[in-house]
Amino acid sequence: MSEQGKGSASASAAAPAPGSDTYKGWLFKWTNYLKGYQRRWFVLSNGLLSYYRTQAEMAHTCRGTINLATAHIDTEDACNIVLSSGGRTYHLKASTEVERQRWVTALELAKAKAIRMMNDQSDDSGDEEPTSQSDRSEIQGTLKILVSKLDDLSTCNDLIAKHGAALQRSLSELEGLKVPVEGGEKIKAVNERATLFRITSNAMINACRDFLDLAETHSRRWQRALQYEREQRTHLEETIEQLAKQHNSLERAWREAPTLVSSTPSAPIANKGSERPRKEEASDEDEDTEYFDAMEDSPAFITVTATENTQHRRSQSNLSGASGGHSNDWNQDDHMSPSCNDVSGKELQPRRQRRTHIPDKPNYSLNLWSIMKNCIGKELSKIPMPVNFNEPLSMLQRLTEDLEYHELLDKAARCESSLEQMCLVAAFSVSSYSTTVHRTAKPFNPLLGETYELDRLEEFGYRSLCEQVSHHPPAAAHHVISQRGWTLWQEITIASKFRGKYLSIMPLGAIHLQFHSSGNHYVWRKVTSTVHNIIVGKLWIDQSGDIEIVNHRTKETCQLKFSPYSYFSRDVPRKVTGVVADSGGQAHYILSGTWDDKMESAKIIQSSRGGSGSEGKQKTVYQTLSPKLLWKKYPLPENAENMYYFSALALTLNEPEEGVGLTDSRLRPDQRLMEDGRWDEANSEKQRLEEKQRAVRRRREAEASDALDEGREYEGYQPLWFHQRRDSVTGETNFVYKGGYWETKDRQDWSMCPDIF
């Protein structure tokens, strides 16, 4: 191991005060083979050894903690200390042998005390907290009272035995006298009863003695359990307080920090095979670092932009140097086919004037943790939630929001090149996440049989229909057909788990997109969404994972990577990168951008093998043309922060419309009351609807049970507008649109719709 830093600074520890439970000081900690030993501030308190980079970090950031109660303490040489517990090992070094011995002594004492507190073997320990002393005194007082009462019972037992013996002697003497036969029998009966009474009193006193012994035995166990629960509560409170301080500190640092430029367009090219940028000092900790996220793997490729004077610029496969400020390039003749570039923005203005605002969100305070703490590990859809955590849209309407940038598909339908079409489809798949960046509220869980239509045939040439086809697990089927040359359908099941610190939302199911003229059939799946800071701090959402888009007709693919947020990463937050390849695996386009702002594509003109990366993997260097804009997010409407951060499309989704189906989400009363700001009434209505749905489910279960008893087949619930069919491309069984909805709307005959509201 390196001896780096051994004498660079004083590692003297602060001498503990007499009787103090805390020991602090500097030690050198082994981090890795590049950094060697690094100077860290260690704090020993309450049987826990924690360390920080500086003393100032004690207020907000703990780099690691080890519990001495289960730790093994070893000394390698004159100055080294090795602590290991549960697979975690700290290699520490003191500046002198004397200093090392001070720490070892403090650690051994702290370990012994931690074990003693855990086992609670000493009743007279003077190191307990005042509350623990009070509880111990109370328990001891109770035991003394029990002993006193037992002594009283013993005295009574002795008196009973004494007087009982005298009584029996007197009765025996009476039996010896000449008395009538009848009187002798009565005296004998009384004698037997006196004997039974004495036996019973002896049994009672023995039972009392057993009870006292049992109480003495279990009192220690109860006391240990009580002390453990108190320590756990205190530890949780300290953890939450530390998280809150750290969150506030990070927010303050973020506000005060200057804006950093992720890359400079004019920066000279680095070595093609270079490793990822060296981490800052904040990331030099080893695998023991507990709080911060680990760095993600470095990108598998490097892009080099070709310019007019052939000077190359490099980017780390994110928003590249050429995309830093070349908005003028977006309007030039780019590498897309002319047929793909005759549309920009929304093609036609809507013929109908739709609403642009909704009532402001009321400022109701509610403690999320008070509800969510009892739901750790449970399925989110099965947790009853007040509308305070919702937004006035259903999951069906949120699913329809995927069509916010439908013009990307209109543009893709006119592409002659399937590879260029793939780029636009990829941009469309990313654009569906742009509305989620501020949307931390939960949409309403649709009722079984609930539907939602979005008819934009006259304005944008498409019609969309969603239906809730299953309740547990919650599943929705979606079908969109456009007169501009494409059809999209999907069945999405939402799986969600609350993990304490964060909430994971995993959409399950495939999205299908088919273009009418070419027959190109694209299939992809959504990534995982994560809601952070459930316990403390401001809620924020991240998207992470990989998307593979496959054109099943041509076998062309697009690999998209949604990079999770990392505190140490210098990449642009919410970064998305991708490669479009043909059926043979040869890359043709590089995609880059962020899921909350924009996506660009760059045509590859040359590729070569570069040097090895940080993990020895060989990277591919792509020389590309200047990146061109594929998609740009629309700005949010004015006052969006008071309207649940709804986009322009989202504001119109719950707008009342005439002629919709009786099961349409626009007609759901609790959702409408919430939008109007009447949350108390909305909560009552929500409970009524959920109880009505439960009653219907119980009735179906009873009918199924009766059919089973009678030997009849029971079909069960069947969706109204979708049916299950096996997909010829993927081989999966999905709910697909069976037709009839729009014809029924034209006739305005909704008699077949169930009464769900």
Coordinates of N, CA and C in Angstrom, one line a residue, residues 419-551:
L419 N -33.7 4.5 -41.7 CA -32.8 4.9 -40.7 C -33.1 6.3 -40.2
E420 N -33.4 7.2 -41.1 CA -33.9 8.5 -40.7 C -35.2 8.5 -39.9
Q421 N -36.0 7.6 -40.4 CA -37.3 7.4 -39.7 C -37.1 6.9 -38.3
M422 N -36.1 6.0 -38.1 CA -35.8 5.5 -36.8 C -35.3 6.6 -35.9
C423 N -34.6 7.6 -36.4 CA -34.1 8.7 -35.5 C -35.3 9.5 -35.0
L424 N -36.3 9.7 -35.8 CA -37.5 10.5 -35.4 C -38.3 9.6 -34.4
V425 N -38.4 8.3 -34.6 CA -39.1 7.5 -33.7 C -38.4 7.5 -32.3
A426 N -37.1 7.5 -32.4 CA -36.4 7.5 -31.1 C -36.6 8.8 -30.4
A427 N -36.6 9.9 -31.1 CA -36.9 11.2 -30.5 C -38.3 11.3 -29.9
F428 N -39.3 10.6 -30.6 CA -40.6 10.6 -30.1 C -40.7 9.8 -28.8
S429 N -39.9 8.7 -28.7 CA -39.9 7.9 -27.5 C -39.3 8.6 -26.3
V430 N -38.4 9.5 -26.6 CA -37.8 10.3 -25.5 C -38.7 11.4 -25.1
S431 N -39.4 12.0 -26.1 CA -40.2 13.2 -25.8 C -41.3 12.9 -24.8
S432 N -41.8 11.7 -24.7 CA -42.9 11.3 -23.8 C -42.5 11.5 -22.3
Y433 N -41.2 11.7 -22.0 CA -40.8 11.9 -20.7 C -40.6 13.4 -20.3
S434 N -40.7 14.3 -21.3 CA -40.4 15.7 -21.1 C -41.4 16.3 -20.1
T435 N -42.6 15.8 -20.1 CA -43.6 16.4 -19.2 C -43.4 16.0 -17.7
T436 N -42.6 15.0 -17.5 CA -42.5 14.4 -16.1 C -41.5 15.1 -15.2
V437 N -40.7 16.0 -15.7 CA -39.6 16.5 -15.0 C -40.0 17.3 -13.7
H438 N -41.2 17.9 -13.8 CA -41.7 18.6 -12.6 C -43.0 18.0 -12.0
R439 N -43.4 16.9 -12.7 CA -44.7 16.3 -12.3 C -44.5 15.2 -11.3
T440 N -44.4 15.6 -10.0 CA -44.2 14.7 -8.9 C -45.5 14.2 -8.3
A441 N -46.6 14.7 -8.7 CA -47.9 14.3 -8.2 C -48.4 13.0 -8.9
K442 N -49.2 12.2 -8.2 CA -49.6 10.9 -8.7 C -50.9 11.1 -9.5
P443 N -51.1 10.5 -10.7 CA -52.3 10.5 -11.4 C -53.4 9.6 -10.7
F444 N -54.6 9.8 -10.9 CA -55.7 9.0 -10.4 C -55.6 7.6 -11.0
N445 N -55.7 6.6 -10.1 CA -55.8 5.2 -10.6 C -57.2 5.0 -11.3
P446 N -57.2 4.7 -12.6 CA -58.5 4.5 -13.3 C -59.3 3.4 -12.7
L447 N -60.6 3.6 -12.7 CA -61.5 2.5 -12.3 C -61.6 1.5 -13.4
L448 N -61.9 0.2 -13.1 CA -62.0 -0.8 -14.1 C -63.2 -0.5 -15.1
G449 N -62.8 -0.4 -16.4 CA -63.8 -0.1 -17.4 C -63.8 1.4 -17.7
E450 N -63.0 2.2 -17.0 CA -62.9 3.6 -17.3 C -62.2 3.8 -18.7
T451 N -62.6 4.8 -19.4 CA -62.1 5.1 -20.8 C -61.6 6.5 -20.9
Y452 N -60.9 6.8 -21.9 CA -60.5 8.2 -22.2 C -60.3 8.3 -23.7
E453 N -61.0 9.2 -24.3 CA -60.8 9.5 -25.7 C -60.2 10.9 -25.9
L454 N -59.4 11.0 -27.0 CA -58.8 12.3 -27.4 C -59.0 12.3 -28.9
D455 N -60.0 13.1 -29.3 CA -60.3 13.2 -30.7 C -59.7 14.5 -31.3
R456 N -58.6 14.4 -32.0 CA -58.0 15.5 -32.7 C -57.9 15.3 -34.2
L457 N -59.0 14.6 -34.7 CA -59.0 14.3 -36.1 C -59.0 15.5 -37.0
E458 N -59.8 16.5 -36.7 CA -59.8 17.7 -37.5 C -58.6 18.6 -37.4
E459 N -58.0 18.6 -36.2 CA -56.9 19.5 -35.9 C -55.6 18.9 -36.3
F460 N -55.3 17.6 -35.9 CA -54.0 17.0 -36.1 C -54.1 15.6 -36.8
G461 N -55.3 15.2 -37.2 CA -55.4 14.0 -38.0 C -55.4 12.7 -37.2
Y462 N -55.5 12.7 -35.9 CA -55.5 11.4 -35.2 C -56.6 11.3 -34.1
R463 N -56.9 10.1 -33.8 CA -57.9 9.8 -32.7 C -57.2 8.8 -31.8
S464 N -57.4 9.0 -30.5 CA -56.8 8.2 -29.4 C -57.9 7.7 -28.5
L465 N -57.7 6.4 -28.1 CA -58.7 5.8 -27.1 C -57.9 4.9 -26.1
C466 N -58.2 5.1 -24.8 CA -57.6 4.3 -23.8 C -58.7 3.7 -23.0
E467 N -58.5 2.5 -22.4 CA -59.4 1.8 -21.6 C -58.7 1.0 -20.5
Q468 N -59.2 1.1 -19.3 CA -58.6 0.3 -18.2 C -59.1 -1.1 -18.3
V469 N -58.3 -2.0 -18.6 CA -58.7 -3.4 -18.9 C -58.5 -4.3 -17.8
S470 N -57.7 -3.9 -16.7 CA -57.5 -4.7 -15.6 C -57.3 -3.8 -14.4
H471 N -57.7 -4.2 -13.2 CA -57.5 -3.4 -12.0 C -56.4 -3.8 -11.1
H472 N -56.3 -5.1 -10.9 CA -55.1 -5.7 -10.1 C -54.6 -6.9 -10.9
P473 N -53.4 -6.7 -11.6 CA -52.6 -5.5 -11.6 C -53.2 -4.5 -12.6
P474 N -53.0 -3.2 -12.3 CA -53.6 -2.2 -13.1 C -53.0 -2.2 -14.5
A475 N -53.8 -2.3 -15.5 CA -53.4 -2.3 -16.9 C -54.3 -1.5 -17.8
A476 N -53.7 -0.8 -18.7 CA -54.5 0.1 -19.6 C -54.1 -0.2 -21.0
A477 N -55.0 -0.3 -21.9 CA -54.8 -0.5 -23.3 C -55.0 0.9 -24.1
H478 N -54.2 1.1 -25.1 CA -54.2 2.4 -25.8 C -54.1 2.2 -27.3
H479 N -54.9 2.9 -28.0 CA -54.9 2.7 -29.5 C -55.0 4.1 -30.1
V480 N -54.1 4.4 -31.1 CA -54.1 5.7 -31.8 C -54.0 5.4 -33.3
I481 N -54.9 6.0 -34.1 CA -54.8 5.9 -35.5 C -54.7 7.3 -36.1
S482 N -53.8 7.5 -37.0 CA -53.7 8.9 -37.6 C -53.9 8.8 -39.1
Q483 N -54.6 9.8 -39.6 CA -54.8 9.9 -41.1 C -53.5 10.3 -41.8
R484 N -52.4 10.6 -41.1 CA -51.2 11.0 -41.7 C -50.2 9.9 -41.7
G485 N -50.7 8.6 -41.7 CA -49.8 7.5 -42.1 C -49.3 6.7 -41.0
W486 N -49.8 6.6 -39.8 CA -49.3 5.8 -38.7 C -50.3 5.4 -37.8
T487 N -50.1 4.2 -37.1 CA -50.9 3.7 -36.0 C -50.0 3.3 -34.8
L488 N -50.5 3.7 -33.7 CA -49.7 3.3 -32.4 C -50.6 2.6 -31.5
W489 N -50.1 1.5 -30.9 CA -50.9 0.8 -29.8 C -50.0 0.3 -28.8
Q490 N -50.5 0.2 -27.6 CA -49.7 -0.3 -26.4 C -50.7 -0.8 -25.3
E491 N -50.1 -1.7 -24.5 CA -50.8 -2.1 -23.3 C -49.7 -2.0 -22.2
I492 N -50.0 -1.1 -21.2 CA -49.1 -0.8 -20.2 C -49.6 -1.2 -18.8
T493 N -48.8 -2.0 -18.1 CA -49.1 -2.3 -16.7 C -48.1 -1.6 -15.8
I494 N -48.5 -0.9 -14.8 CA -47.6 -0.1 -14.0 C -47.3 -0.9 -12.7
A495 N -46.1 -1.3 -12.6 CA -45.6 -1.9 -11.3 C -44.8 -0.9 -10.6
S496 N -45.1 -0.7 -9.3 CA -44.4 0.3 -8.5 C -44.1 -0.2 -7.1
K497 N -43.0 0.2 -6.6 CA -42.6 -0.2 -5.2 C -42.1 1.0 -4.5
F498 N -42.5 1.1 -3.2 CA -42.0 2.2 -2.4 C -40.9 1.6 -1.5
R499 N -39.7 2.2 -1.6 CA -38.5 1.6 -1.0 C -38.0 2.4 0.2
G500 N -38.8 3.3 0.7 CA -38.5 4.1 1.9 C -37.9 5.5 1.5
K501 N -36.7 5.5 0.8 CA -36.2 6.8 0.4 C -36.7 7.2 -1.0
Y502 N -37.1 6.2 -1.8 CA -37.5 6.6 -3.2 C -38.6 5.6 -3.6
L503 N -39.3 6.0 -4.7 CA -40.4 5.3 -5.3 C -40.0 4.9 -6.7
S504 N -40.0 3.6 -7.0 CA -39.7 3.1 -8.4 C -41.0 2.8 -9.1
I505 N -41.1 3.3 -10.3 CA -42.3 3.1 -11.2 C -41.8 2.4 -12.4
M506 N -42.2 1.1 -12.6 CA -41.8 0.3 -13.7 C -42.9 0.0 -14.7
P507 N -43.0 0.8 -15.8 CA -44.0 0.4 -16.8 C -43.6 -0.9 -17.6
L508 N -44.6 -1.8 -17.6 CA -44.4 -3.1 -18.2 C -45.3 -3.2 -19.5
G509 N -44.7 -3.7 -20.5 CA -45.5 -3.8 -21.8 C -44.8 -3.1 -22.9
A510 N -45.1 -3.5 -24.1 CA -44.5 -3.0 -25.3 C -45.3 -2.0 -26.0
I511 N -44.6 -1.0 -26.7 CA -45.3 0.0 -27.5 C -45.1 -0.3 -28.9
H512 N -46.1 -0.4 -29.7 CA -46.0 -0.7 -31.1 C -46.4 0.5 -32.0
L513 N -45.6 0.7 -33.0 CA -45.8 1.8 -34.0 C -45.6 1.3 -35.4
Q514 N -46.7 1.5 -36.2 CA -46.6 1.0 -37.6 C -46.9 2.1 -38.6
F515 N -46.1 2.2 -39.6 CA -46.3 3.2 -40.7 C -47.0 2.5 -41.8
H516 N -48.0 3.2 -42.3 CA -48.9 2.5 -43.3 C -48.3 2.3 -44.6
S517 N -47.5 3.3 -45.1 CA -47.0 3.2 -46.5 C -45.8 2.2 -46.6
S518 N -44.9 2.2 -45.6 CA -43.8 1.4 -45.7 C -44.0 0.0 -45.0
G519 N -44.9 0.0 -44.1 CA -45.1 -1.3 -43.3 C -44.1 -1.4 -42.2
N520 N -43.2 -0.4 -42.0 CA -42.2 -0.5 -40.9 C -42.9 -0.6 -39.5
H521 N -42.5 -1.6 -38.8 CA -43.2 -1.9 -37.5 C -42.2 -1.8 -36.4
Y522 N -42.3 -0.7 -35.6 CA -41.3 -0.5 -34.5 C -41.9 -0.9 -33.1
V523 N -41.1 -1.5 -32.3 CA -41.5 -1.9 -31.0 C -40.4 -1.5 -30.0
W524 N -40.9 -0.9 -28.8 CA -39.9 -0.6 -27.8 C -40.7 -0.6 -26.4
R525 N -39.9 -0.4 -25.3 CA -40.5 -0.4 -24.0 C -40.0 0.8 -23.2
K526 N -40.7 1.1 -22.2 CA -40.4 2.3 -21.4 C -39.3 2.0 -20.4
V527 N -38.6 3.1 -19.9 CA -37.6 2.9 -18.8 C -38.3 3.1 -17.4
T528 N -37.5 2.9 -16.4 CA -38.0 3.1 -15.0 C -37.9 4.5 -14.6
S529 N -39.0 5.0 -14.0 CA -39.0 6.3 -13.4 C -38.9 6.2 -11.9
T530 N -38.1 7.1 -11.3 CA -37.8 7.1 -9.8 C -38.1 8.4 -9.2
V531 N -38.9 8.4 -8.2 CA -39.3 9.6 -7.4 C -38.4 9.6 -6.2
H532 N -37.5 10.6 -6.0 CA -36.6 10.7 -4.9 C -37.1 11.6 -3.8
N533 N -36.4 11.6 -2.7 CA -36.7 12.4 -1.5 C -38.1 12.2 -1.0
I534 N -38.5 11.0 -0.8 CA -39.8 10.7 -0.2 C -39.8 11.1 1.3
I535 N -38.7 10.9 2.0 CA -38.7 11.2 3.4 C -38.5 12.6 3.7
V536 N -37.5 13.3 3.1 CA -37.2 14.7 3.4 C -36.7 15.3 2.2
G537 N -37.0 16.6 2.0 CA -36.5 17.4 0.9 C -37.5 17.5 -0.2
K538 N -37.1 18.2 -1.3 CA -38.0 18.4 -2.4 C -38.1 17.2 -3.3
L539 N -39.3 16.7 -3.6 CA -39.4 15.6 -4.5 C -38.8 15.9 -5.9
W540 N -38.1 15.0 -6.5 CA -37.7 15.1 -7.9 C -37.7 13.8 -8.6
I541 N -37.8 13.8 -9.9 CA -38.0 12.6 -10.7 C -36.7 12.4 -11.6
D542 N -36.4 11.1 -11.7 CA -35.3 10.8 -12.6 C -35.8 9.6 -13.5
Q543 N -35.2 9.5 -14.7 CA -35.5 8.4 -15.6 C -34.2 7.7 -15.9
S544 N -34.2 6.4 -15.8 CA -33.0 5.6 -16.0 C -33.3 4.3 -16.6
G545 N -32.3 3.8 -17.4 CA -32.4 2.5 -18.0 C -32.1 2.6 -19.5
D546 N -32.4 1.5 -20.2 CA -32.1 1.4 -21.6 C -33.4 1.1 -22.4
I547 N -33.5 1.7 -23.6 CA -34.6 1.4 -24.5 C -34.0 0.9 -25.8
E548 N -34.5 -0.2 -26.3 CA -34.1 -0.8 -27.6 C -35.3 -0.7 -28.5
I549 N -35.2 0.1 -29.5 CA -36.2 0.2 -30.6 C -35.8 -0.7 -31.7
V550 N -36.7 -1.5 -32.1 CA -36.5 -2.5 -33.2 C -37.5 -2.3 -34.3
N551 N -37.0 -2.1 -35.5 CA -37.8 -2.1 -36.7 C -37.9 -3.6 -37.2

